[in-house]
Amino acid sequence: MELKINKLTKQYGSKLAVDRFSATFTEGINGLLGANGSGKTTLMRIMCDILRPTSGEVLLDGVNITTLDEAYRELLGYLPQNFGYYPDFSAWDFMLYFSSLKGLPRLTANNRCKELLDTVGLYEVRKKKIKTYSGGMRQRLGIAQALINDPKILILDEPTVGLDPKERAKFRNIISDHSTGKIILLSTHIVSDVEYIADRIIIMKDGQLSQQATTNRICDSIKDFVWSLQVVPKDVDSYNSKFIVSNLKHSGEMVELRIVSEERPSENAVNISPNLEDLYLYHFKGEV
């Protein structure tokens, strides 16, 4: 199974939200990284056939998804960035409602709802109204509904918003457990959400594809740009103003800096191996 994006463009007036974006998504977990406003949400809405592009196309195994229509939606699971819910529904009724929208038989729906609510830790409170849930609980419910039809294509837009570190770790495990035989696209600006589970990383900037590679190879482009350096505390502000400091750690009377820079920040700086956070900071320096 292959989901191909071919020269996709979405324009609002003079603004290009997505600009001639082309990429190929195959089975496994694809992490989509980008700063706020980089076009990730617009791209994903087009991939879900919710939004029509200005030009370009999305192809599933060579067929335009607009042609596939309902057959495509049956394969799709989607968690939008702003997850809508019915406040007076219980989680159980909400899941049954989505099961019916996906055409699941009643017995299958009951079993699937129980399994997924248990997986996301909401089964014991399944009868409570969603409006009584915390933000993290509602987000977990959103993850459960996206999986209700065991989709072959799973698109998740900022799925860990509102989750605490323990919940985010559990989410990553859930996605890994459900990734076999599926195309999963996970959009985030929280690098740790994809660093350990993604098979491939796609970096999107200003509506365009900036970089795409396997997780193991994506950082090769900055392998000479990450440095470790010890400085005295009074010099920290100077380095912060001149360079991207990705980490700062006090060690006795010295401060250890991790710096992302194309030029060596000091004669005492030592080149070290980059990680995905370094790459993100390199591409989106100065952006929110």
Short mmCIF file of C-alpha atoms in Angstrom, two decimals:
data_model
loop_
_atom_site.label_atom_id
_atom_site.label_comp_id
_atom_site.label_asym_id
_atom_site.label_seq_id
_atom_site.Cartn_x
_atom_site.Cartn_y
_atom_site.Cartn_z
CA MET A 1 0.00 0.00 0.00
CA GLU A 2 1.32 3.44 -0.99
CA LEU A 3 -0.08 6.91 -0.38
CA LYS A 4 1.50 9.40 -2.76
CA ILE A 5 1.27 13.18 -2.57
CA ASN A 6 1.89 14.71 -5.99
CA LYS A 7 2.72 18.44 -6.25
CA LEU A 8 0.02 19.38 -3.76
CA THR A 9 -0.77 23.08 -3.40
CA LYS A 10 -3.38 24.85 -1.28
CA GLN A 11 -3.68 28.60 -1.61
CA TYR A 12 -5.76 31.01 0.46
CA GLY A 13 -5.69 34.38 -1.31
CA SER A 14 -2.02 35.31 -1.56
CA LYS A 15 -0.94 32.79 1.10
CA LEU A 16 0.37 29.36 0.12
CA ALA A 17 -0.46 27.03 3.01
CA VAL A 18 0.90 24.04 1.06
CA ASP A 19 3.33 24.72 -1.76
CA ARG A 20 3.95 22.01 -4.41
CA PHE A 21 4.40 19.38 -1.71
CA SER A 22 5.35 15.90 -2.94
CA ALA A 23 6.07 12.87 -0.77
CA THR A 24 5.41 9.15 -0.65
CA PHE A 25 4.09 7.41 2.48
CA THR A 26 4.40 3.65 2.87
CA GLU A 27 3.55 1.21 5.63
CA GLY A 28 5.00 2.11 8.98
CA ILE A 29 5.07 5.24 11.13
CA ASN A 30 5.81 8.47 9.31
CA GLY A 31 6.61 11.41 11.59
CA LEU A 32 5.71 14.84 10.17
CA LEU A 33 7.66 17.62 11.87
CA GLY A 34 7.15 21.32 11.42
CA ALA A 35 6.74 24.55 13.33
CA ASN A 36 3.30 26.05 13.92
CA GLY A 37 2.02 27.45 10.65
CA SER A 38 4.21 25.27 8.45
CA GLY A 39 1.19 23.73 6.67
CA LYS A 40 0.96 20.37 8.45
CA THR A 41 -2.74 20.59 9.35
CA THR A 42 -3.77 21.76 5.87
CA LEU A 43 -1.80 18.92 4.31
CA MET A 44 -3.43 16.33 6.56
CA ARG A 45 -6.94 17.66 5.95
CA ILE A 46 -6.34 17.31 2.21
CA MET A 47 -5.01 13.77 2.76
CA CYS A 48 -8.24 12.96 4.62
CA ASP A 49 -10.30 14.35 1.69
CA ILE A 50 -11.85 16.96 3.99
CA LEU A 51 -10.24 19.82 2.09
CA ARG A 52 -9.74 20.02 -1.66
CA PRO A 53 -6.36 21.23 -2.95
CA THR A 54 -5.88 24.17 -5.29
CA SER A 55 -3.80 21.86 -7.45
CA GLY A 56 -2.05 18.51 -7.20
CA GLU A 57 -3.43 15.18 -6.04
CA VAL A 58 -3.34 12.46 -3.41
CA LEU A 59 -3.07 8.92 -4.80
CA LEU A 60 -3.67 5.62 -3.03
CA ASP A 61 -1.94 2.89 -5.00
CA GLY A 62 -2.11 5.12 -8.05
CA VAL A 63 -5.80 6.08 -7.73
CA ASN A 64 -6.94 9.59 -6.79
CA ILE A 65 -8.62 9.51 -3.36
CA THR A 66 -11.44 11.77 -4.59
CA THR A 67 -12.33 8.99 -7.04
CA LEU A 68 -12.23 6.34 -4.33
CA ASP A 69 -14.56 8.44 -2.14
CA GLU A 70 -16.31 6.18 0.44
CA ALA A 71 -13.95 3.26 -0.18
CA TYR A 72 -11.08 5.51 0.91
CA ARG A 73 -12.85 6.70 4.05
CA GLU A 74 -13.42 3.10 5.11
CA LEU A 75 -9.64 2.68 5.24
CA LEU A 76 -9.09 5.93 7.12
CA GLY A 77 -8.74 6.85 10.78
CA TYR A 78 -8.29 10.51 11.66
CA LEU A 79 -7.64 12.53 14.80
CA PRO A 80 -7.80 16.26 14.01
CA GLN A 81 -5.79 18.83 15.92
CA ASN A 82 -8.95 20.33 17.42
CA PHE A 83 -10.86 17.21 18.32
CA GLY A 84 -14.61 17.82 18.46
CA TYR A 85 -16.89 15.88 20.80
CA TYR A 86 -20.48 15.82 22.03
CA PRO A 87 -20.28 17.01 25.67
CA ASP A 88 -23.44 15.23 26.86
CA PHE A 89 -22.43 11.90 25.32
CA SER A 90 -20.75 9.33 27.49
CA ALA A 91 -17.48 7.94 26.13
CA TRP A 92 -19.27 4.64 25.48
CA ASP A 93 -22.07 6.26 23.47
CA PHE A 94 -19.54 8.39 21.61
CA MET A 95 -17.55 5.33 20.57
CA LEU A 96 -20.70 3.47 19.52
CA TYR A 97 -21.73 6.49 17.45
CA PHE A 98 -18.42 6.46 15.57
CA SER A 99 -18.71 2.70 15.16
CA SER A 100 -22.05 3.18 13.42
CA LEU A 101 -20.58 5.88 11.17
CA LYS A 102 -17.91 3.39 10.13
CA GLY A 103 -20.55 0.69 9.53
CA LEU A 104 -19.37 -1.75 12.20
CA PRO A 105 -21.88 -4.50 13.16
CA ARG A 106 -23.25 -4.09 16.71
CA LEU A 107 -21.37 -7.03 18.27
CA THR A 108 -18.11 -6.03 16.59
CA ALA A 109 -18.67 -2.44 17.72
CA ASN A 110 -19.25 -3.45 21.35
CA ASN A 111 -16.11 -5.57 21.43
CA ARG A 112 -14.04 -2.92 19.69
CA CYS A 113 -15.25 -0.12 21.98
CA LYS A 114 -14.45 -2.16 25.08
CA GLU A 115 -11.00 -3.06 23.77
CA LEU A 116 -10.04 0.48 22.79
CA LEU A 117 -11.45 2.25 25.85
CA ASP A 118 -9.55 -0.22 27.98
CA THR A 119 -6.39 0.41 25.93
CA VAL A 120 -6.56 4.19 26.49
CA GLY A 121 -7.50 3.82 30.17
CA LEU A 122 -11.09 5.07 29.94
CA TYR A 123 -13.14 1.89 30.27
CA GLU A 124 -13.82 2.37 33.99
CA VAL A 125 -15.23 5.86 33.31
CA ARG A 126 -16.95 4.98 30.02
CA LYS A 127 -20.42 5.94 31.35
CA LYS A 128 -19.40 9.44 32.43
CA LYS A 129 -20.23 12.39 30.20
CA ILE A 130 -17.36 13.65 28.09
CA LYS A 131 -17.83 17.20 29.41
CA THR A 132 -16.62 15.94 32.82
CA TYR A 133 -13.35 14.64 31.31
CA SER A 134 -10.03 16.42 31.59
CA GLY A 135 -8.30 17.60 28.41
CA GLY A 136 -5.97 14.59 28.51
CA MET A 137 -8.90 12.18 28.87
CA ARG A 138 -10.68 13.74 25.90
CA GLN A 139 -7.52 13.45 23.84
CA ARG A 140 -7.24 9.75 24.74
CA LEU A 141 -10.86 9.31 23.64
CA GLY A 142 -9.95 10.96 20.34
CA ILE A 143 -7.14 8.46 19.84
CA ALA A 144 -9.57 5.60 20.56
CA GLN A 145 -12.14 6.83 18.01
CA ALA A 146 -9.45 7.17 15.33
CA LEU A 147 -8.69 3.46 15.76
CA ILE A 148 -12.31 2.23 15.90
CA ASN A 149 -12.40 0.72 12.40
CA ASP A 150 -8.86 -0.71 12.59
CA PRO A 151 -7.85 1.70 9.77
CA LYS A 152 -5.21 0.90 7.20
CA ILE A 153 -4.38 4.63 6.99
CA LEU A 154 -4.14 6.48 10.29
CA ILE A 155 -3.62 10.26 10.29
CA LEU A 156 -2.96 11.92 13.64
CA ASP A 157 -2.60 15.70 13.92
CA GLU A 158 -0.85 16.73 17.16
CA PRO A 159 -2.28 13.69 18.99
CA THR A 160 -0.42 14.20 22.28
CA VAL A 161 -1.63 17.76 22.97
CA GLY A 162 -2.86 17.83 26.56
CA LEU A 163 -1.23 14.55 27.55
CA ASP A 164 1.22 14.37 30.43
CA PRO A 165 4.58 12.57 29.95
CA LYS A 166 3.20 9.24 31.21
CA GLU A 167 0.20 9.46 28.87
CA ARG A 168 2.44 10.43 25.95
CA ALA A 169 4.64 7.39 26.57
CA LYS A 170 1.56 5.17 26.63
CA PHE A 171 0.31 6.76 23.40
CA ARG A 172 3.60 5.99 21.66
CA ASN A 173 3.29 2.35 22.73
CA ILE A 174 -0.31 2.17 21.46
CA ILE A 175 0.69 3.54 18.05
CA SER A 176 3.64 1.15 17.81
CA ASP A 177 1.36 -1.79 18.67
CA HIS A 178 -1.12 -0.76 15.96
CA SER A 179 1.39 0.06 13.22
CA THR A 180 1.75 -3.33 11.51
CA GLY A 181 0.38 -3.25 7.97
CA LYS A 182 -0.72 0.39 8.28
CA ILE A 183 0.34 3.75 6.89
CA ILE A 184 0.54 6.04 9.91
CA LEU A 185 1.19 9.76 9.59
CA LEU A 186 1.82 11.50 12.89
CA SER A 187 2.16 15.27 12.89
CA THR A 188 3.80 16.94 15.87
CA HIS A 189 6.20 19.61 17.03
CA ILE A 190 7.07 17.49 20.09
CA VAL A 191 10.14 15.73 18.76
CA SER A 192 10.24 12.99 21.40
CA ASP A 193 6.81 11.77 20.24
CA VAL A 194 8.33 10.43 17.03
CA GLU A 195 12.04 10.08 17.73
CA TYR A 196 11.83 6.49 18.95
CA ILE A 197 8.80 5.11 17.10
CA ALA A 198 8.88 6.64 13.60
CA ASP A 199 10.33 4.68 10.69
CA ARG A 200 10.63 7.81 8.56
CA ILE A 201 10.73 11.54 9.26
CA ILE A 202 9.31 14.25 6.98
CA ILE A 203 10.19 17.87 7.73
CA MET A 204 7.78 20.50 6.42
CA LYS A 205 8.67 24.17 6.29
CA ASP A 206 6.68 27.05 4.78
CA GLY A 207 4.32 24.60 3.10
CA GLN A 208 7.10 22.71 1.36
CA LEU A 209 8.92 19.43 1.87
CA SER A 210 12.22 20.39 3.45
CA GLN A 211 13.67 16.95 4.13
CA GLN A 212 12.61 13.29 4.15
CA ALA A 213 14.60 10.25 5.26
CA THR A 214 14.56 7.27 7.57
CA THR A 215 14.85 8.13 11.25
CA ASN A 216 18.34 6.63 11.35
CA ARG A 217 19.57 8.81 8.44
CA ILE A 218 17.63 12.06 8.83
CA CYS A 219 20.25 13.64 11.11
CA ASP A 220 23.17 12.93 8.76
CA SER A 221 22.76 16.34 7.16
CA ILE A 222 23.83 18.07 10.39
CA LYS A 223 26.37 15.54 11.63
CA ASP A 224 29.11 18.22 11.69
CA PHE A 225 26.94 20.94 13.21
CA VAL A 226 26.42 19.81 16.83
CA TRP A 227 28.91 20.70 19.55
CA SER A 228 29.56 20.19 23.24
CA LEU A 229 31.26 22.98 25.12
CA GLN A 230 31.98 23.87 28.74
CA VAL A 231 31.92 27.56 29.68
CA VAL A 232 31.90 29.66 32.82
CA PRO A 233 28.41 30.87 33.87
CA LYS A 234 29.06 34.52 32.93
CA ASP A 235 29.59 33.51 29.26
CA VAL A 236 26.30 31.62 28.86
CA ASP A 237 24.26 34.67 27.75
CA SER A 238 26.80 35.45 25.06
CA TYR A 239 26.56 31.95 23.56
CA ASN A 240 22.75 32.01 23.84
CA SER A 241 22.63 35.22 21.81
CA LYS A 242 24.94 33.95 19.07
CA PHE A 243 24.03 30.26 18.70
CA ILE A 244 21.24 27.71 19.03
CA VAL A 245 21.75 26.22 22.48
CA SER A 246 19.71 23.01 22.57
CA ASN A 247 20.70 22.04 26.09
CA LEU A 248 22.32 23.68 29.10
CA LYS A 249 23.55 21.77 32.14
CA HIS A 250 25.34 23.08 35.22
CA SER A 251 28.29 20.91 36.21
CA GLY A 252 30.12 22.17 39.28
CA GLU A 253 31.53 25.61 38.53
CA MET A 254 31.10 25.18 34.76
CA VAL A 255 28.11 25.06 32.42
CA GLU A 256 27.94 22.41 29.69
CA LEU A 257 26.31 23.64 26.48
CA ARG A 258 24.96 21.64 23.56
CA ILE A 259 25.13 23.94 20.54
CA VAL A 260 23.79 23.57 16.99
CA SER A 261 25.95 25.63 14.64
CA GLU A 262 27.45 25.29 11.18
CA GLU A 263 30.57 26.97 12.49
CA ARG A 264 32.62 25.83 15.47
CA PRO A 265 31.44 28.02 18.38
CA SER A 266 34.78 27.88 20.20
CA GLU A 267 38.22 26.30 19.91
CA ASN A 268 37.28 24.15 22.91
CA ALA A 269 34.04 22.86 21.32
CA VAL A 270 33.88 19.13 20.56
CA ASN A 271 31.80 17.73 17.71
CA ILE A 272 29.12 15.26 18.92
CA SER A 273 26.41 13.11 17.32
CA PRO A 274 23.18 14.97 16.48
CA ASN A 275 19.70 13.90 17.52
CA LEU A 276 16.28 14.71 16.09
CA GLU A 277 15.77 17.66 18.42
CA ASP A 278 19.01 19.20 17.15
CA LEU A 279 17.75 18.79 13.59
CA TYR A 280 14.41 20.38 14.45
CA LEU A 281 16.08 23.38 16.08
CA TYR A 282 18.44 23.74 13.11
CA HIS A 283 15.55 23.88 10.63
CA PHE A 284 13.22 26.02 12.71
CA LYS A 285 15.54 28.39 14.51
CA GLY A 286 13.75 31.62 15.29
CA GLU A 287 10.28 30.10 14.69
CA VAL A 288 7.59 29.32 17.24
#
